[in-house]
N, C-alpha and C. Protein backbone atom coordinates (compact mmCIF):
# COMPACT_ATOMS: atom_id res chain seq x y z
N MET A 1 0.84 -1.14 -0.01
CA MET A 1 0.02 -0.01 -0.01
C MET A 1 0.85 1.20 0.12
N ALA A 2 0.54 2.27 -0.71
CA ALA A 2 1.29 3.42 -0.79
C ALA A 2 1.31 4.17 0.54
N THR A 3 2.43 4.84 0.81
CA THR A 3 2.48 5.64 2.01
C THR A 3 1.56 6.85 2.01
N ASP A 4 0.91 7.14 3.05
CA ASP A 4 0.00 8.26 3.10
C ASP A 4 0.05 8.89 4.51
N PRO A 5 -0.32 10.18 4.67
CA PRO A 5 -0.16 10.79 5.88
C PRO A 5 -1.07 10.23 6.98
N LEU A 6 -2.04 9.45 6.61
CA LEU A 6 -2.94 8.82 7.64
C LEU A 6 -2.44 7.63 8.25
N ASP A 7 -1.25 7.07 7.74
CA ASP A 7 -0.83 5.79 8.27
C ASP A 7 -0.61 5.72 9.71
N PRO A 8 -0.10 6.78 10.37
CA PRO A 8 0.03 6.64 11.84
C PRO A 8 -1.38 6.52 12.54
N LEU A 9 -2.38 7.09 11.92
CA LEU A 9 -3.74 6.91 12.48
C LEU A 9 -4.20 5.53 12.33
N ARG A 10 -3.83 4.78 11.29
CA ARG A 10 -4.22 3.44 11.22
C ARG A 10 -3.64 2.60 12.34
N VAL A 11 -2.31 2.95 12.60
CA VAL A 11 -1.63 2.24 13.70
C VAL A 11 -2.39 2.54 15.00
N GLU A 12 -2.80 3.70 15.25
CA GLU A 12 -3.45 4.00 16.50
C GLU A 12 -4.81 3.19 16.62
N VAL A 13 -5.60 3.01 15.53
CA VAL A 13 -6.75 2.26 15.58
C VAL A 13 -6.41 0.76 15.77
N PHE A 14 -5.25 0.35 15.20
CA PHE A 14 -4.87 -1.05 15.36
C PHE A 14 -4.50 -1.40 16.76
N VAL A 15 -4.07 -0.36 17.55
CA VAL A 15 -3.65 -0.66 18.94
C VAL A 15 -4.71 -1.23 19.77
N GLU A 16 -5.96 -0.88 19.39
CA GLU A 16 -7.03 -1.48 20.18
C GLU A 16 -7.54 -2.84 19.63
N GLU A 17 -6.84 -3.28 18.57
CA GLU A 17 -7.17 -4.59 18.07
C GLU A 17 -6.54 -5.66 18.91
N ILE A 18 -7.14 -6.83 18.88
CA ILE A 18 -6.54 -7.93 19.67
C ILE A 18 -5.81 -8.90 18.79
N SER A 19 -6.42 -9.12 17.55
CA SER A 19 -5.85 -10.29 16.81
C SER A 19 -5.07 -9.75 15.58
N ASP A 20 -3.97 -10.50 15.38
CA ASP A 20 -3.17 -10.28 14.12
C ASP A 20 -3.99 -10.77 12.84
N ALA A 21 -4.90 -11.72 13.01
CA ALA A 21 -5.71 -12.05 11.91
C ALA A 21 -6.59 -11.00 11.53
N ARG A 22 -7.23 -10.28 12.46
CA ARG A 22 -8.05 -9.11 12.18
C ARG A 22 -7.36 -7.98 11.50
N ARG A 23 -6.01 -7.77 11.99
CA ARG A 23 -5.16 -6.82 11.36
C ARG A 23 -4.87 -7.12 9.89
N ALA A 24 -4.71 -8.40 9.64
CA ALA A 24 -4.40 -8.89 8.27
C ALA A 24 -5.58 -8.70 7.34
N GLU A 25 -6.71 -9.03 7.85
CA GLU A 25 -8.08 -8.83 7.16
C GLU A 25 -8.12 -7.33 6.82
N ARG A 26 -7.89 -6.48 7.74
CA ARG A 26 -8.00 -5.02 7.51
C ARG A 26 -7.11 -4.56 6.44
N ASP A 27 -5.84 -5.06 6.52
CA ASP A 27 -4.83 -4.73 5.51
C ASP A 27 -5.28 -5.12 4.15
N ARG A 28 -5.86 -6.31 4.15
CA ARG A 28 -6.31 -6.92 2.77
C ARG A 28 -7.52 -5.98 2.26
N LEU A 29 -8.38 -5.63 3.12
CA LEU A 29 -9.53 -4.78 2.78
C LEU A 29 -9.02 -3.47 2.32
N HIS A 30 -8.04 -2.87 2.96
CA HIS A 30 -7.46 -1.56 2.50
C HIS A 30 -6.84 -1.68 1.21
N HIS A 31 -6.19 -2.83 0.91
CA HIS A 31 -5.56 -3.01 -0.40
C HIS A 31 -6.71 -3.15 -1.45
N ILE A 32 -7.72 -3.91 -1.27
CA ILE A 32 -8.75 -3.98 -2.19
C ILE A 32 -9.47 -2.62 -2.38
N LEU A 33 -9.69 -1.91 -1.28
CA LEU A 33 -10.32 -0.66 -1.49
C LEU A 33 -9.47 0.39 -2.25
N GLU A 34 -8.20 0.36 -1.92
CA GLU A 34 -7.25 1.24 -2.54
C GLU A 34 -7.23 0.99 -4.09
N THR A 35 -7.26 -0.23 -4.46
CA THR A 35 -7.23 -0.65 -5.85
C THR A 35 -8.56 -0.43 -6.58
N ASP A 36 -9.70 -0.77 -5.94
CA ASP A 36 -10.94 -0.73 -6.66
C ASP A 36 -11.96 0.27 -6.18
N TYR A 37 -11.75 0.83 -4.95
CA TYR A 37 -12.69 1.68 -4.33
C TYR A 37 -11.94 2.84 -3.60
N PRO A 38 -11.12 3.60 -4.30
CA PRO A 38 -10.29 4.55 -3.64
C PRO A 38 -11.03 5.59 -2.84
N ASP A 39 -12.18 6.08 -3.34
CA ASP A 39 -12.99 7.14 -2.64
C ASP A 39 -13.50 6.55 -1.41
N GLU A 40 -13.92 5.34 -1.39
CA GLU A 40 -14.49 4.73 -0.24
C GLU A 40 -13.39 4.48 0.92
N LEU A 41 -12.17 4.14 0.41
CA LEU A 41 -11.08 3.98 1.33
C LEU A 41 -10.79 5.43 1.97
N LYS A 42 -10.81 6.44 1.17
CA LYS A 42 -10.62 7.78 1.78
C LYS A 42 -11.65 8.09 2.80
N LYS A 43 -12.87 7.80 2.64
CA LYS A 43 -13.89 8.07 3.63
C LYS A 43 -13.69 7.24 4.90
N LEU A 44 -13.25 5.98 4.76
CA LEU A 44 -12.95 5.07 5.86
C LEU A 44 -11.73 5.70 6.63
N LEU A 45 -10.74 6.14 5.89
CA LEU A 45 -9.60 6.68 6.61
C LEU A 45 -9.91 7.93 7.32
N GLY A 46 -10.93 8.66 6.77
CA GLY A 46 -11.45 9.88 7.47
C GLY A 46 -12.12 9.53 8.78
N ALA A 47 -12.77 8.40 8.80
CA ALA A 47 -13.39 7.94 10.04
C ALA A 47 -12.30 7.62 11.02
N TYR A 48 -11.17 6.94 10.63
CA TYR A 48 -10.06 6.67 11.62
C TYR A 48 -9.51 8.04 12.09
N GLU A 49 -9.38 9.01 11.31
CA GLU A 49 -8.89 10.33 11.62
C GLU A 49 -9.70 11.01 12.63
N ARG A 50 -11.00 10.96 12.47
CA ARG A 50 -11.91 11.57 13.39
C ARG A 50 -11.88 10.82 14.75
N TYR A 51 -11.91 9.52 14.59
CA TYR A 51 -11.87 8.62 15.80
C TYR A 51 -10.76 8.90 16.65
N THR A 52 -9.57 9.09 16.08
CA THR A 52 -8.32 9.27 16.88
C THR A 52 -8.08 10.65 17.30
N SER A 53 -8.66 11.68 16.58
CA SER A 53 -8.27 13.03 16.84
C SER A 53 -9.10 13.68 17.98
N GLY A 54 -10.24 13.12 18.28
CA GLY A 54 -11.04 13.64 19.33
C GLY A 54 -11.70 14.93 18.94
N GLY A 55 -12.30 15.61 19.92
CA GLY A 55 -12.96 16.94 19.72
C GLY A 55 -14.45 16.70 19.97
N PRO A 56 -15.16 17.88 20.03
CA PRO A 56 -16.56 17.83 20.43
C PRO A 56 -17.50 16.87 19.65
N ASP A 57 -17.33 16.79 18.38
CA ASP A 57 -18.17 15.87 17.58
C ASP A 57 -17.47 14.81 16.79
N ALA A 58 -16.26 14.49 17.29
CA ALA A 58 -15.51 13.61 16.52
C ALA A 58 -16.07 12.21 16.30
N TYR A 59 -16.72 11.69 17.37
CA TYR A 59 -17.30 10.37 17.21
C TYR A 59 -18.47 10.27 16.37
N ARG A 60 -19.36 11.35 16.37
CA ARG A 60 -20.44 11.34 15.38
C ARG A 60 -19.98 11.50 14.00
N GLU A 61 -18.94 12.40 13.88
CA GLU A 61 -18.34 12.52 12.45
C GLU A 61 -17.74 11.25 11.98
N ALA A 62 -17.03 10.57 12.86
CA ALA A 62 -16.38 9.23 12.36
C ALA A 62 -17.39 8.25 12.02
N ILE A 63 -18.51 8.21 12.78
CA ILE A 63 -19.62 7.29 12.33
C ILE A 63 -20.27 7.74 11.00
N ASP A 64 -20.32 8.98 10.83
CA ASP A 64 -20.88 9.57 9.54
C ASP A 64 -19.98 9.32 8.40
N SER A 65 -18.67 9.32 8.65
CA SER A 65 -17.72 8.96 7.58
C SER A 65 -17.83 7.49 7.26
N CYS A 66 -18.10 6.59 8.29
CA CYS A 66 -18.37 5.23 7.97
C CYS A 66 -19.62 5.01 7.22
N ARG A 67 -20.62 5.77 7.52
CA ARG A 67 -21.92 5.57 6.73
C ARG A 67 -21.63 6.04 5.26
N SER A 68 -20.91 7.12 5.10
CA SER A 68 -20.61 7.57 3.72
C SER A 68 -19.84 6.56 2.90
N ALA A 69 -18.87 5.98 3.56
CA ALA A 69 -18.03 4.96 2.84
C ALA A 69 -18.88 3.81 2.52
N TYR A 70 -19.74 3.41 3.41
CA TYR A 70 -20.67 2.25 3.28
C TYR A 70 -21.58 2.52 2.11
N GLU A 71 -22.27 3.56 2.01
CA GLU A 71 -23.15 3.97 0.90
C GLU A 71 -22.53 3.86 -0.34
N PHE A 72 -21.39 4.59 -0.59
CA PHE A 72 -20.66 4.60 -1.85
C PHE A 72 -20.07 3.30 -2.16
N PHE A 73 -19.65 2.50 -1.21
CA PHE A 73 -19.04 1.25 -1.40
C PHE A 73 -20.09 0.25 -2.07
N PHE A 74 -21.35 0.27 -1.43
CA PHE A 74 -22.32 -0.62 -1.95
C PHE A 74 -22.92 -0.17 -3.33
N ARG A 75 -22.92 1.13 -3.52
CA ARG A 75 -23.39 1.59 -4.80
C ARG A 75 -22.42 1.07 -5.90
N ARG A 76 -21.10 1.25 -5.63
CA ARG A 76 -20.12 0.85 -6.61
C ARG A 76 -20.10 -0.63 -6.77
N LEU A 77 -20.12 -1.37 -5.58
CA LEU A 77 -20.04 -2.79 -5.56
C LEU A 77 -21.14 -3.52 -6.39
N THR A 78 -22.38 -2.95 -6.26
CA THR A 78 -23.49 -3.54 -6.95
C THR A 78 -23.85 -2.92 -8.21
N GLY A 79 -23.05 -2.14 -8.73
CA GLY A 79 -23.25 -1.49 -10.05
C GLY A 79 -24.34 -0.43 -10.15
N GLY A 80 -24.79 0.05 -8.93
CA GLY A 80 -25.82 1.04 -8.82
C GLY A 80 -25.35 2.42 -8.48
N ILE A 81 -24.16 2.83 -8.98
CA ILE A 81 -23.54 4.18 -8.61
C ILE A 81 -24.40 5.27 -9.01
N SER A 82 -25.21 5.13 -10.05
CA SER A 82 -26.10 6.38 -10.46
C SER A 82 -27.47 6.26 -9.81
N GLU A 83 -27.68 5.15 -9.02
CA GLU A 83 -28.95 5.05 -8.35
C GLU A 83 -29.09 6.03 -7.23
N PRO A 84 -30.30 6.62 -6.98
CA PRO A 84 -30.53 7.55 -5.98
C PRO A 84 -30.30 6.99 -4.54
N LYS A 85 -30.63 5.63 -4.42
CA LYS A 85 -30.54 5.04 -3.08
C LYS A 85 -29.34 4.01 -3.13
N TRP A 86 -28.57 3.95 -2.15
CA TRP A 86 -27.42 3.09 -2.06
C TRP A 86 -27.71 1.59 -2.18
N ASN A 87 -28.92 1.21 -1.69
CA ASN A 87 -29.27 -0.23 -1.71
C ASN A 87 -30.16 -0.76 -2.79
N THR A 88 -30.43 0.06 -3.91
CA THR A 88 -31.28 -0.24 -4.91
C THR A 88 -31.05 -1.59 -5.56
N ARG A 89 -29.81 -1.90 -5.84
CA ARG A 89 -29.40 -3.13 -6.45
C ARG A 89 -28.84 -4.21 -5.53
N LEU A 90 -28.95 -3.99 -4.33
CA LEU A 90 -28.35 -4.87 -3.32
C LEU A 90 -28.86 -6.35 -3.47
N ASP A 91 -30.22 -6.46 -3.54
CA ASP A 91 -30.78 -7.86 -3.61
C ASP A 91 -30.41 -8.48 -4.89
N VAL A 92 -30.23 -7.81 -5.93
CA VAL A 92 -29.79 -8.44 -7.19
C VAL A 92 -28.32 -8.87 -7.22
N ALA A 93 -27.47 -8.02 -6.62
CA ALA A 93 -26.13 -8.33 -6.66
C ALA A 93 -25.57 -9.34 -5.54
N ILE A 94 -26.23 -9.27 -4.42
CA ILE A 94 -25.77 -10.09 -3.30
C ILE A 94 -26.86 -11.06 -2.91
N ALA A 95 -26.61 -12.38 -3.22
CA ALA A 95 -27.64 -13.39 -2.90
C ALA A 95 -27.58 -13.55 -1.39
N GLY A 96 -28.74 -13.88 -0.92
CA GLY A 96 -28.73 -14.22 0.53
C GLY A 96 -29.50 -13.15 1.36
N LYS A 97 -30.72 -13.47 1.72
CA LYS A 97 -31.53 -12.59 2.51
C LYS A 97 -31.01 -12.19 3.78
N THR A 98 -30.36 -13.12 4.46
CA THR A 98 -29.73 -12.85 5.83
C THR A 98 -28.67 -11.79 5.68
N LEU A 99 -27.72 -11.97 4.73
CA LEU A 99 -26.68 -10.95 4.53
C LEU A 99 -27.31 -9.56 4.19
N ASN A 100 -28.18 -9.65 3.28
CA ASN A 100 -28.84 -8.33 2.89
C ASN A 100 -29.48 -7.63 4.03
N THR A 101 -30.14 -8.38 4.84
CA THR A 101 -30.86 -7.81 6.03
C THR A 101 -29.83 -7.19 7.02
N PHE A 102 -28.73 -7.95 7.13
CA PHE A 102 -27.66 -7.45 8.07
C PHE A 102 -27.10 -6.25 7.47
N ILE A 103 -26.82 -6.20 6.21
CA ILE A 103 -26.20 -5.02 5.61
C ILE A 103 -27.14 -3.79 5.80
N ARG A 104 -28.45 -3.92 5.55
CA ARG A 104 -29.32 -2.89 5.81
C ARG A 104 -29.45 -2.42 7.31
N ASN A 105 -29.42 -3.46 8.21
CA ASN A 105 -29.40 -3.00 9.51
C ASN A 105 -28.27 -2.35 10.11
N ALA A 106 -27.17 -2.75 9.56
CA ALA A 106 -25.88 -2.08 9.90
C ALA A 106 -25.86 -0.68 9.43
N TYR A 107 -26.40 -0.45 8.21
CA TYR A 107 -26.52 0.90 7.66
C TYR A 107 -27.42 1.74 8.54
N SER A 108 -28.49 1.22 9.11
CA SER A 108 -29.39 1.93 10.04
C SER A 108 -28.63 2.27 11.24
N TYR A 109 -27.74 1.46 11.81
CA TYR A 109 -26.96 1.79 12.96
C TYR A 109 -26.09 2.96 12.66
N LEU A 110 -25.41 2.93 11.42
CA LEU A 110 -24.50 3.98 11.07
C LEU A 110 -25.22 5.31 10.93
N SER A 111 -26.39 5.26 10.28
CA SER A 111 -27.20 6.37 10.06
C SER A 111 -27.66 7.04 11.37
N GLY A 112 -28.07 6.23 12.31
CA GLY A 112 -28.61 6.72 13.61
C GLY A 112 -27.53 7.22 14.46
N GLY A 113 -26.26 6.94 14.23
CA GLY A 113 -25.20 7.36 15.14
C GLY A 113 -24.35 8.48 14.54
N GLY A 114 -24.60 8.83 13.30
CA GLY A 114 -23.85 9.90 12.59
C GLY A 114 -24.10 11.33 13.08
N THR A 115 -23.78 12.22 12.20
CA THR A 115 -23.89 13.63 12.54
C THR A 115 -25.32 14.11 12.72
N HIS A 116 -26.28 13.46 12.35
CA HIS A 116 -27.56 13.89 12.60
C HIS A 116 -28.16 13.26 13.87
N SER A 117 -27.48 12.52 14.58
CA SER A 117 -27.88 11.93 15.88
C SER A 117 -27.98 13.15 16.89
N PRO A 118 -29.09 12.99 17.65
CA PRO A 118 -29.32 13.96 18.70
C PRO A 118 -28.39 13.73 19.95
N HIS A 119 -27.73 12.64 19.99
CA HIS A 119 -26.87 12.28 21.15
C HIS A 119 -25.44 12.31 20.83
N ASP A 120 -24.59 12.61 21.81
CA ASP A 120 -23.18 12.50 21.73
C ASP A 120 -22.96 10.88 21.56
N ARG A 121 -21.78 10.58 20.95
CA ARG A 121 -21.50 9.18 20.77
C ARG A 121 -20.25 8.89 21.59
N GLU A 122 -20.12 7.67 22.07
CA GLU A 122 -19.01 7.27 22.88
C GLU A 122 -17.97 6.58 22.00
N ARG A 123 -16.67 6.47 22.58
CA ARG A 123 -15.63 5.87 21.81
C ARG A 123 -15.92 4.40 21.46
N ALA A 124 -16.46 3.68 22.33
CA ALA A 124 -16.80 2.25 22.02
C ALA A 124 -17.83 2.15 20.89
N GLU A 125 -18.81 3.03 20.86
CA GLU A 125 -19.86 2.95 19.76
C GLU A 125 -19.16 3.27 18.46
N THR A 126 -18.16 4.20 18.48
CA THR A 126 -17.55 4.54 17.29
C THR A 126 -16.63 3.45 16.75
N LEU A 127 -15.91 2.81 17.66
CA LEU A 127 -15.13 1.66 17.34
C LEU A 127 -15.93 0.56 16.75
N LEU A 128 -17.11 0.34 17.26
CA LEU A 128 -18.10 -0.61 16.74
C LEU A 128 -18.56 -0.33 15.35
N ALA A 129 -18.80 1.01 15.08
CA ALA A 129 -19.23 1.42 13.82
C ALA A 129 -18.03 1.15 12.70
N ILE A 130 -16.91 1.47 13.08
CA ILE A 130 -15.74 1.25 12.18
C ILE A 130 -15.58 -0.18 11.92
N ARG A 131 -15.56 -1.01 12.93
CA ARG A 131 -15.41 -2.40 12.75
C ARG A 131 -16.60 -3.11 11.98
N THR A 132 -17.75 -2.60 12.27
CA THR A 132 -18.94 -3.13 11.51
C THR A 132 -18.75 -2.73 10.01
N THR A 133 -18.42 -1.54 9.72
CA THR A 133 -18.24 -1.10 8.35
C THR A 133 -17.20 -1.90 7.66
N GLU A 134 -16.09 -2.23 8.23
CA GLU A 134 -15.04 -3.01 7.68
C GLU A 134 -15.56 -4.41 7.54
N ASP A 135 -16.17 -5.00 8.53
CA ASP A 135 -16.56 -6.36 8.47
C ASP A 135 -17.68 -6.64 7.45
N VAL A 136 -18.56 -5.76 7.33
CA VAL A 136 -19.66 -5.87 6.34
C VAL A 136 -19.04 -5.77 4.96
N MET A 137 -18.09 -4.90 4.81
CA MET A 137 -17.54 -4.84 3.41
C MET A 137 -16.79 -6.05 3.05
N ILE A 138 -16.10 -6.62 4.05
CA ILE A 138 -15.38 -7.91 3.74
C ILE A 138 -16.45 -8.95 3.43
N ALA A 139 -17.52 -9.19 4.17
CA ALA A 139 -18.50 -10.12 3.98
C ALA A 139 -19.11 -9.92 2.55
N ALA A 140 -19.41 -8.67 2.19
CA ALA A 140 -19.94 -8.46 0.84
C ALA A 140 -18.93 -8.85 -0.22
N LEU A 141 -17.67 -8.51 -0.11
CA LEU A 141 -16.66 -8.90 -1.07
C LEU A 141 -16.56 -10.39 -1.08
N MET A 142 -16.60 -11.09 -0.01
CA MET A 142 -16.56 -12.52 0.00
C MET A 142 -17.68 -13.15 -0.74
N SER A 143 -18.85 -12.64 -0.51
CA SER A 143 -20.04 -13.23 -1.06
C SER A 143 -20.10 -13.02 -2.65
N LEU A 144 -19.32 -12.07 -3.03
CA LEU A 144 -19.20 -11.83 -4.56
C LEU A 144 -17.92 -12.42 -5.10
N ASN A 145 -17.23 -13.19 -4.28
CA ASN A 145 -15.94 -13.74 -4.75
C ASN A 145 -14.89 -12.70 -5.24
N LYS A 146 -14.94 -11.52 -4.53
CA LYS A 146 -13.98 -10.53 -4.80
C LYS A 146 -12.97 -10.45 -3.70
N TRP A 147 -12.99 -11.34 -2.73
CA TRP A 147 -12.07 -11.36 -1.61
C TRP A 147 -10.94 -12.27 -1.91
């Protein structure tokens, strides 16, 4: 992966990780995103930046960056980039009602916790949002044999 100014932030997010296997999965996800979904990677890295930098609205903004990465990732992944809704082609592209339901529910979590949330968010909620975003992206890539 190319060197970028956000690399130290990735390390800070990794510090909270337990498993080398999880770190390897995240590195692989970043490589795939860098290659095929660079705008989505930028949004995800923005979530890391907000998560690690702190500030009055940092956690909501980080969750919102996850939501944005998520929307654009699924639009591009399913070929619905010009569609007004991020999930218009989800059922056609990704077989499996259970996975599709989970993808939609995770998006609801990200939407409810982002910048439009009436409540401050906690660090743990934000880390959950980041991990969920990454894990759902990985599951979707796996389901389409792009992993």
